[in-house]
XYZ file of C-alpha atoms in Angstrom:
560
model
C 26.600 -30.147 30.432
C 25.386 -26.949 29.473
C 21.741 -25.487 29.293
C 20.141 -25.550 25.920
C 19.506 -22.141 24.025
C 16.355 -21.934 23.292
C 14.863 -18.932 21.085
C 12.008 -16.773 21.894
C 9.258 -16.292 19.272
C 10.615 -12.561 18.042
C 13.751 -14.399 17.459
C 12.152 -16.793 15.461
C 9.827 -14.712 14.048
C 12.377 -12.384 13.176
C 14.347 -15.101 11.524
C 11.496 -16.334 9.250
C 11.291 -12.911 7.819
C 14.858 -13.008 6.781
C 14.206 -16.217 5.179
C 11.425 -14.966 3.303
C 13.313 -12.122 1.768
C 16.728 -14.197 1.214
C 14.052 -16.947 -0.628
C 12.112 -14.009 -2.823
C 14.922 -12.349 -3.744
C 16.698 -15.677 -4.904
C 13.832 -16.082 -6.905
C 13.705 -13.216 -8.088
C 17.174 -13.446 -9.368
C 16.506 -17.120 -10.596
C 13.356 -16.257 -12.557
C 10.182 -18.821 -12.053
C 9.170 -20.857 -9.182
C 6.364 -23.742 -8.429
C 4.384 -23.512 -5.277
C 4.399 -26.515 -4.307
C 7.921 -27.483 -5.517
C 10.776 -27.146 -3.089
C 11.436 -22.938 -3.108
C 7.644 -22.181 -2.961
C 7.666 -24.447 0.215
C 10.425 -22.700 1.362
C 7.988 -19.548 1.203
C 4.997 -21.382 2.426
C 7.410 -22.637 6.229
C 8.508 -19.074 6.350
C 5.393 -17.454 6.604
C 3.198 -20.752 8.524
C 6.346 -19.811 10.946
C 5.829 -16.310 11.431
C 2.204 -16.328 11.675
C 1.338 -12.409 10.518
C -1.335 -10.930 12.079
C -2.879 -10.112 9.637
C -3.708 -13.534 8.068
C -5.044 -14.477 11.176
C -5.731 -18.479 11.317
C -3.090 -19.265 8.313
C -1.314 -21.691 10.457
C -4.387 -23.667 11.210
C -6.627 -26.177 9.669
C -9.437 -24.343 9.133
C -9.764 -20.926 6.190
C -8.889 -17.453 7.114
C -11.427 -14.990 5.916
C -10.475 -11.884 6.781
C -7.076 -12.568 5.298
C -8.720 -13.654 1.880
C -10.541 -10.612 1.863
C -7.349 -8.358 2.258
C -5.164 -10.361 0.239
C -8.036 -10.437 -2.881
C -8.599 -6.559 -2.325
C -4.720 -6.108 -3.173
C -4.604 -8.871 -5.941
C -6.524 -8.267 -9.441
C -10.130 -10.156 -9.946
C -9.703 -13.429 -11.422
C -6.293 -14.321 -10.098
C -7.785 -17.465 -8.237
C -8.369 -18.704 -11.596
C -5.075 -18.590 -13.298
C -1.734 -21.489 -12.849
C 0.607 -18.739 -14.324
C 1.410 -15.810 -12.738
C 4.061 -13.904 -14.694
C 5.623 -10.554 -12.587
C 6.460 -8.379 -15.323
C 7.855 -4.887 -16.044
C 5.794 -1.873 -17.637
C 6.126 -4.115 -21.504
C 3.952 -2.354 -23.692
C 0.375 -4.352 -22.450
C -1.343 -1.230 -22.448
C -1.106 -0.883 -26.561
C -2.966 -4.329 -26.785
C -6.355 -4.478 -27.325
C -6.458 -6.208 -23.403
C -8.034 -4.031 -20.854
C -5.878 -3.909 -17.682
C -7.196 -5.303 -14.481
C -6.703 -2.685 -11.494
C -7.078 -3.855 -7.978
C -9.093 -1.583 -5.822
C -6.927 -1.568 -2.763
C -3.189 -1.589 -5.000
C -2.881 0.559 -7.457
C -1.018 -2.150 -9.887
C -2.076 -2.950 -14.251
C -2.912 -6.294 -14.747
C -3.502 -8.398 -17.430
C -5.858 -11.176 -17.974
C -3.422 -12.730 -20.828
C -5.657 -16.122 -20.995
C -7.876 -18.131 -19.273
C -4.782 -19.463 -17.568
C -2.283 -16.895 -17.172
C -1.910 -13.393 -15.498
C 0.470 -10.591 -16.129
C 1.452 -8.119 -12.724
C 3.371 -5.224 -13.498
C 5.820 -4.127 -11.036
C 7.009 -0.599 -11.599
C 7.249 0.326 -8.237
C 9.956 -1.476 -7.208
C 11.214 -4.552 -4.859
C 8.436 -3.425 -2.277
C 5.802 -4.330 -4.696
C 7.493 -8.048 -5.696
C 7.807 -8.347 -1.683
C 4.256 -7.542 -1.391
C 2.683 -9.732 -4.191
C 4.985 -12.757 -3.215
C 3.550 -12.401 0.159
C -0.287 -12.519 -0.725
C 0.498 -15.017 -3.316
C 2.000 -17.534 -0.943
C -0.821 -16.792 1.342
C -3.483 -17.629 -1.155
C -1.164 -20.722 -2.204
C -1.533 -21.992 2.077
C -5.199 -21.539 1.849
C -5.392 -23.692 -1.399
C -3.797 -26.470 -0.200
C -5.794 -26.094 2.523
C -9.192 -26.798 0.771
C -7.607 -29.608 -0.929
C -6.489 -31.809 1.975
C -10.326 -31.353 3.358
C -11.966 -32.398 -0.248
C -9.661 -35.027 -1.546
C -10.315 -38.610 0.067
C -6.328 -39.764 1.240
C -5.246 -42.621 -1.019
C -7.976 -42.133 -4.207
C -8.452 -39.306 -6.653
C -11.973 -39.016 -5.398
C -13.126 -35.881 -3.392
C -15.881 -35.038 -0.970
C -19.146 -35.188 -1.247
C -19.304 -31.095 -0.244
C -16.950 -30.371 -3.148
C -19.047 -31.989 -5.698
C -21.919 -30.285 -4.985
C -20.156 -27.263 -4.702
C -19.280 -27.484 -8.336
C -22.169 -28.195 -9.436
C -23.512 -24.587 -7.979
C -20.635 -22.911 -9.229
C -21.764 -24.009 -13.257
C -24.839 -22.848 -13.293
C -25.385 -18.890 -14.696
C -28.124 -18.798 -12.184
C -29.424 -19.600 -8.544
C -31.751 -19.236 -6.564
C -31.561 -17.907 -2.839
C -32.059 -21.986 -1.494
C -29.290 -23.252 -3.736
C -27.088 -20.831 -2.372
C -28.064 -21.550 1.181
C -27.301 -25.107 0.403
C -23.981 -24.156 -1.721
C -23.032 -22.237 1.214
C -23.388 -24.723 3.703
C -20.982 -27.360 1.888
C -18.653 -24.521 1.455
C -18.287 -24.163 5.515
C -18.232 -27.848 5.872
C -14.887 -27.682 2.597
C -13.464 -24.309 5.302
C -14.063 -25.452 8.583
C -15.853 -22.474 9.375
C -19.532 -21.818 10.590
C -22.259 -21.116 8.224
C -22.641 -17.962 9.825
C -19.227 -17.016 9.466
C -19.878 -17.817 5.917
C -22.881 -16.021 5.035
C -21.048 -12.847 6.421
C -18.032 -13.101 4.316
C -19.884 -13.908 1.021
C -21.756 -10.495 1.193
C -18.186 -9.118 1.884
C -16.732 -10.673 -1.505
C -19.975 -10.107 -3.996
C -20.463 -7.467 -6.527
C -23.438 -6.414 -8.710
C -21.580 -8.276 -11.990
C -20.552 -11.466 -9.692
C -22.686 -12.028 -6.861
C -21.446 -15.399 -6.281
C -17.872 -14.402 -6.399
C -16.424 -16.333 -3.413
C -18.096 -19.332 -4.062
C -16.265 -19.153 -7.047
C -13.422 -18.085 -5.567
C -13.446 -20.898 -3.074
C -14.006 -23.808 -6.341
C -10.596 -22.676 -8.063
C -8.717 -21.953 -5.241
C -9.428 -25.790 -4.971
C -9.534 -26.989 -8.185
C -6.145 -25.886 -9.286
C -4.451 -27.539 -5.791
C -6.294 -30.961 -7.004
C -5.420 -30.814 -10.333
C -2.342 -30.310 -9.257
C -2.252 -33.579 -6.571
C -3.849 -35.763 -9.027
C -2.582 -34.761 -12.458
C 0.481 -33.155 -12.379
C -0.719 -29.956 -13.724
C 1.717 -27.328 -11.659
C 1.325 -24.079 -10.834
C 4.440 -21.408 -12.016
C 4.926 -17.827 -11.000
C 7.661 -16.264 -13.292
C 9.590 -13.581 -13.663
C 10.276 -11.517 -16.823
C 13.522 -11.365 -18.199
C 12.915 -7.697 -18.811
C 11.908 -6.970 -15.018
C 14.921 -8.685 -13.690
C 17.030 -6.026 -16.184
C 15.195 -2.816 -15.339
C 14.784 -3.377 -11.312
C 16.863 -1.315 -9.223
C 17.624 1.119 -12.093
C 15.196 4.198 -11.175
C 13.386 4.016 -15.195
C 10.311 4.701 -13.379
C 11.609 7.371 -10.881
C 13.913 9.039 -13.282
C 10.964 9.546 -15.417
C 8.339 10.425 -13.215
C 10.823 13.358 -11.439
C 11.776 14.397 -15.143
C 8.019 15.398 -16.247
C 7.258 16.979 -12.606
C 10.613 19.154 -13.454
C 9.471 19.939 -16.844
C 5.897 20.929 -15.903
C 7.621 23.197 -12.881
C 9.925 24.612 -15.935
C 6.596 25.348 -18.321
C 4.866 27.251 -16.015
C 8.262 28.948 -14.847
C 8.360 27.832 -11.083
C 12.001 26.342 -11.364
C 13.616 28.791 -9.523
C 10.584 29.225 -6.745
C 10.991 28.416 -2.974
C 9.536 24.140 -3.081
C 8.027 22.722 0.133
C 7.544 18.915 -0.397
C 4.626 17.682 0.695
C 3.611 13.371 0.287
C 0.222 13.365 1.003
C -2.646 12.046 -0.514
C -4.340 13.870 -3.777
C -7.133 15.519 -1.416
C -6.430 16.973 1.892
C -3.924 20.019 0.834
C -5.943 21.079 -1.771
C -9.136 21.059 0.745
C -7.334 22.883 3.655
C -6.140 25.603 0.934
C -9.901 25.945 -0.384
C -12.893 23.752 0.456
C -14.134 25.998 3.380
C -14.351 29.322 1.148
C -15.116 27.362 -1.626
C -17.954 25.654 -0.084
C -19.654 28.121 1.960
C -22.453 28.620 0.586
C -23.509 24.958 1.109
C -22.201 24.838 4.663
C -22.145 28.430 5.955
C -22.046 27.475 9.793
C -20.429 24.551 9.440
C -16.717 23.553 10.956
C -13.773 22.401 8.946
C -14.209 18.606 9.727
C -18.163 18.233 9.220
C -16.853 20.367 5.672
C -14.057 16.982 5.126
C -15.886 14.548 6.438
C -18.533 15.045 3.792
C -16.149 15.874 0.830
C -14.693 12.359 2.054
C -17.832 10.703 1.081
C -18.409 9.029 -2.261
C -21.777 10.486 -3.208
C -20.718 14.173 -2.723
C -18.395 14.379 -6.192
C -20.514 17.543 -7.044
C -19.075 19.151 -3.674
C -15.312 18.183 -4.804
C -15.773 19.104 -7.914
C -16.729 22.183 -6.481
C -13.439 22.988 -4.939
C -10.709 21.624 -7.186
C -12.376 24.178 -9.450
C -11.599 26.664 -7.304
C -8.402 25.470 -6.870
C -7.688 25.354 -10.291
C -8.422 28.943 -10.644
C -6.125 30.052 -7.684
C -2.705 28.107 -9.589
C -3.039 24.547 -8.755
C -1.569 22.174 -11.626
C -2.891 18.190 -11.522
C -0.235 15.785 -13.080
C -1.672 12.768 -13.786
C 0.820 10.199 -13.680
C 2.094 9.008 -16.896
C 5.320 7.547 -15.768
C 4.409 3.985 -14.008
C 4.832 4.600 -10.466
C 1.436 5.443 -10.125
C 1.887 8.468 -8.354
C -0.006 11.288 -9.207
C 0.971 14.828 -8.246
C -0.237 18.425 -7.438
C 1.530 21.506 -7.976
C 0.058 25.083 -6.090
C 1.890 28.281 -6.361
C 1.119 30.912 -3.956
C 1.546 33.178 -5.939
C -1.736 32.836 -7.526
C -3.888 32.832 -4.225
C -6.756 35.439 -3.736
C -7.782 36.203 0.073
C -11.287 35.247 -1.382
C -10.634 31.565 -2.244
C -7.134 30.628 0.246
C -8.204 30.206 3.686
C -4.502 30.635 4.642
C -3.215 33.967 4.716
C -0.660 34.726 1.789
C 2.723 34.603 2.616
C 4.696 38.237 2.581
C 7.059 37.934 -0.126
C 7.229 39.264 -3.954
C 5.839 36.690 -6.294
C 8.733 35.470 -7.518
C 9.901 34.840 -4.350
C 6.490 33.050 -3.107
C 7.190 29.496 -2.178
C 5.264 26.543 -4.667
C 3.966 23.213 -3.141
C 4.816 20.335 -4.391
C 2.460 17.288 -3.068
C 3.027 13.404 -4.558
C 0.480 10.913 -3.905
C 1.963 8.072 -1.847
C 5.170 6.162 -2.670
C 5.230 2.219 -2.147
C 8.096 1.545 0.173
C 11.534 1.344 -1.797
C 10.125 3.106 -4.381
C 9.872 6.285 -1.370
C 13.730 6.436 -2.349
C 13.675 5.989 -6.018
C 11.303 8.785 -6.539
C 12.616 11.464 -3.967
C 16.385 10.590 -4.522
C 14.895 11.367 -8.341
C 13.411 14.585 -8.179
C 15.983 16.505 -5.339
C 18.768 15.451 -8.356
C 19.632 18.583 -10.400
C 18.004 19.657 -13.138
C 19.407 18.980 -16.790
C 22.691 17.373 -17.963
C 25.986 17.938 -18.864
C 24.816 19.894 -22.245
C 22.811 22.597 -20.229
C 23.780 23.787 -16.758
C 21.979 21.935 -14.129
C 19.232 23.936 -12.392
C 19.615 22.902 -8.487
C 15.902 22.902 -6.956
C 15.460 25.126 -4.004
C 13.994 22.815 -1.879
C 12.710 24.189 1.543
C 10.927 21.787 3.499
C 9.607 17.316 2.561
C 7.314 16.493 5.261
C 6.012 13.091 4.831
C 2.403 12.548 5.871
C 0.873 8.683 6.206
C -0.872 5.522 7.794
C 1.060 3.921 9.612
C 0.206 0.447 12.341
C 0.091 2.144 15.945
C 1.542 -0.114 19.061
C 0.385 1.678 21.455
C -3.698 3.643 20.826
C -5.831 3.013 18.557
C -6.917 3.895 15.265
C -6.754 7.597 14.141
C -3.959 8.626 17.161
C -0.907 10.057 15.858
C 2.773 9.223 15.614
C 5.015 11.972 15.759
C 8.851 10.265 15.119
C 12.124 10.999 15.873
C 14.216 8.576 13.924
C 13.555 5.678 11.576
C 15.276 2.093 12.110
C 15.077 -0.126 8.943
C 13.578 -4.090 10.171
C 16.305 -6.415 10.387
C 18.942 -4.138 10.154
C 21.057 -1.861 12.641
C 20.148 1.135 10.171
C 18.960 4.124 11.962
C 17.812 7.236 10.436
C 17.571 10.325 13.187
C 16.032 13.655 12.059
C 15.291 16.802 13.309
C 11.511 16.736 12.841
C 9.755 20.294 12.507
C 6.806 18.719 14.104
C 6.396 17.810 17.841
C 3.609 16.574 19.577
C 2.903 19.690 21.859
C 1.429 20.971 17.305
C -1.301 18.261 18.230
C -2.035 19.231 21.843
C -6.618 19.934 22.745
C -8.247 17.587 19.784
C -9.058 14.535 21.469
C -6.560 11.766 19.880
C -3.497 10.598 21.617
C -0.179 11.558 20.433
C 2.900 9.511 20.456
C 6.701 10.614 20.367
C 9.689 8.088 19.702
C 10.992 6.028 17.328
C 9.331 4.391 13.778
C 10.124 0.893 12.385
C 10.344 1.175 8.432
C 8.961 -2.845 7.895
C 9.379 -4.684 4.309
C 6.185 -5.417 4.375
C 2.921 -4.479 6.725
C 1.439 -8.325 5.667
C 5.009 -9.798 7.335
C 4.275 -8.714 10.924
C 3.500 -10.603 14.289
C 2.738 -9.826 18.104
C 6.121 -11.136 19.156
C 8.339 -8.830 16.841
C 6.473 -5.939 17.764
C 6.116 -5.902 21.023
C 9.521 -6.879 20.661
C 10.154 -3.179 19.162
C 7.345 -1.485 21.193
C 9.022 -2.450 25.169
C 12.756 -3.023 24.196
C 15.346 -0.087 24.545
C 14.283 1.082 20.454
C 11.159 2.545 21.795
C 8.648 2.087 18.883
C 6.030 3.861 18.802
C 4.863 2.571 15.251
C 5.451 0.562 11.812
C 5.383 2.180 8.488
C 6.341 1.244 4.904
C 8.314 4.184 3.679
C 10.286 6.508 5.923
C 13.873 5.103 6.366
C 13.558 4.814 2.459
C 12.344 8.975 2.241
C 14.985 10.132 5.055
C 17.899 7.961 2.798
C 17.187 9.812 -0.085
C 16.890 13.260 1.943
C 20.122 12.543 3.817
C 22.075 11.671 0.434
C 20.674 14.780 -1.331
C 21.079 17.237 1.566
C 24.466 16.216 3.498
C 26.353 14.504 0.601
C 25.374 15.187 -2.791
C 24.697 18.934 -2.030
C 22.251 18.895 -4.176
C 19.864 20.742 -1.983
C 19.986 22.801 1.346
C 22.150 21.217 3.911
C 19.714 22.876 6.184
C 15.933 21.491 4.451
C 13.457 21.310 7.008
C 11.863 17.883 7.452
C 8.169 16.993 9.016
C 6.619 13.284 9.648
C 3.281 12.577 10.969
C 1.561 9.369 10.969
C -1.951 8.502 11.992
C -2.837 5.297 13.228
C -4.813 3.097 10.345
C -4.601 -0.032 12.659
C -2.841 -1.820 15.789
C -1.468 -5.093 14.891
C -1.436 -5.782 18.430
C -5.120 -5.367 18.707
C -6.662 -8.683 17.719
C -9.739 -7.065 15.780
C -7.790 -3.928 14.541
C -5.370 -5.504 11.828
C -5.317 -3.662 8.989
C -7.550 -6.790 8.119
C -10.515 -5.921 10.292
C -11.266 -3.524 7.123
C -10.621 0.120 6.552
C -10.630 3.671 8.535
C -13.534 5.324 7.596
C -14.448 8.488 8.765
C -12.318 8.369 11.724
C -9.084 9.199 9.630
C -10.779 12.442 8.299
C -10.005 14.006 11.390
C -6.033 12.925 11.517
C -5.558 13.402 8.049
C -7.063 16.898 8.107
C -5.078 18.018 11.302
C -2.074 16.495 9.908
C -2.708 18.446 6.907
C -3.236 22.351 8.482
C 0.315 22.070 10.896
C 2.096 21.368 8.058
C 0.718 23.888 5.982
C 0.595 26.183 8.757
C 4.381 26.276 9.192
C 4.786 26.398 5.322
C 2.809 29.530 5.270
C 4.148 30.973 8.065
C 7.975 30.305 7.243
């Protein structure tokens, strides 16, 4: 007899990811599924087999609190109360009387149709669906945990802790003593200490809903209990219009055409164009903040100014910089296409020396570059938007105008596999998780560009993952320690590069030697416990790498 072949945790995890995505695509094509049905259980089992770092103790009996915070920041408020969740295309809900609910950490329009139904608009492609279904699966697992802990076996009765929590939640106002008693009961229900529950209670509380945490626990348990006792099933559905439209670049095409129309309107279509994928503040602030705020910060270095601008209380400072930018050729385009990607266009011919912090390029105004900044795309949406933008502008009736794209620069946040939050990653290639697809390229940025700033800089391959929620240490250690030499993980690199290569090498819609720049700063280290995305944001740690990368991109553009 030969030796039994055993699989490694990395192989098991890879298989679990594959099962998740195959199941999700099957359910999307099917049009619906029940979380506690056969398909829903398949998703749960795959997620429990994978045990992603971001979901912490999801596979244990006790509740996962940090993962719950992370998920609910990305899903619409009140979703835990809804038995029916409907994923839809942009189907005109915006013209109804129903106000959209927008999650704080994920810009998507959601509509509470009635007491039992939440509609979530999908306008950013399959990555959005994968993201939502993964988070919902986590919620359903946590919901089932609560049900198992409060339902007395072989009866339809619940434990005393649950009835006490139910009584407290039904009150309009509760005293501090009542709150603490309810939290003690909740701690027992969730299998966590009172100290842990008190800490997380404050993180969920809002001004309008201070008891939000107690209500979330109650509703998660309530729907699972009703399904178990009365058979009232929860369901996730996909609208027929969403299934029909997905993959056809409807929103990306609308987005790209809106921008090209704006470029045409301002006489910028024939000018050299430099595309930057970044946030909506770093390029504007890098160009104008130091001179715009010289009265407020006469002796400060740039970093102190940028940290002040990133503070939520400094609205007037940000407005002052924006006013200077708009007087010096900045055009802001708020998204109306459904992509949720805003745009800024900087006409470098309109820069004045007393406003701009960089030396104006030496060229006639007709030859001076245009910087086109687009907000972060989400996963596969990066391909949809850039692919559409790089196409010629026009149709068969009019002669198509080919854009003069000189460079494409991608700045982003990513998970790092060696180092910590705020450190830098400079990729030389992107590989696509779960496939052998790989995209090597010449990066105009290198580690030497960032030396001397007390940040660690890593060069190597980066893996584009199907979802940040689906990574565990076993897979990431394999990527990092194998000959793939992976330094980090993100969600858009392959999709951007796929669009760039097809436009420059195959379709010839842009020049074949278009310059490409990629640089990422670390938002988390998923190999370190306590440093995952669920551990919280970067705060001011992200200011230094953000502006350092932006500065290097802008210097190359101005010196080109």
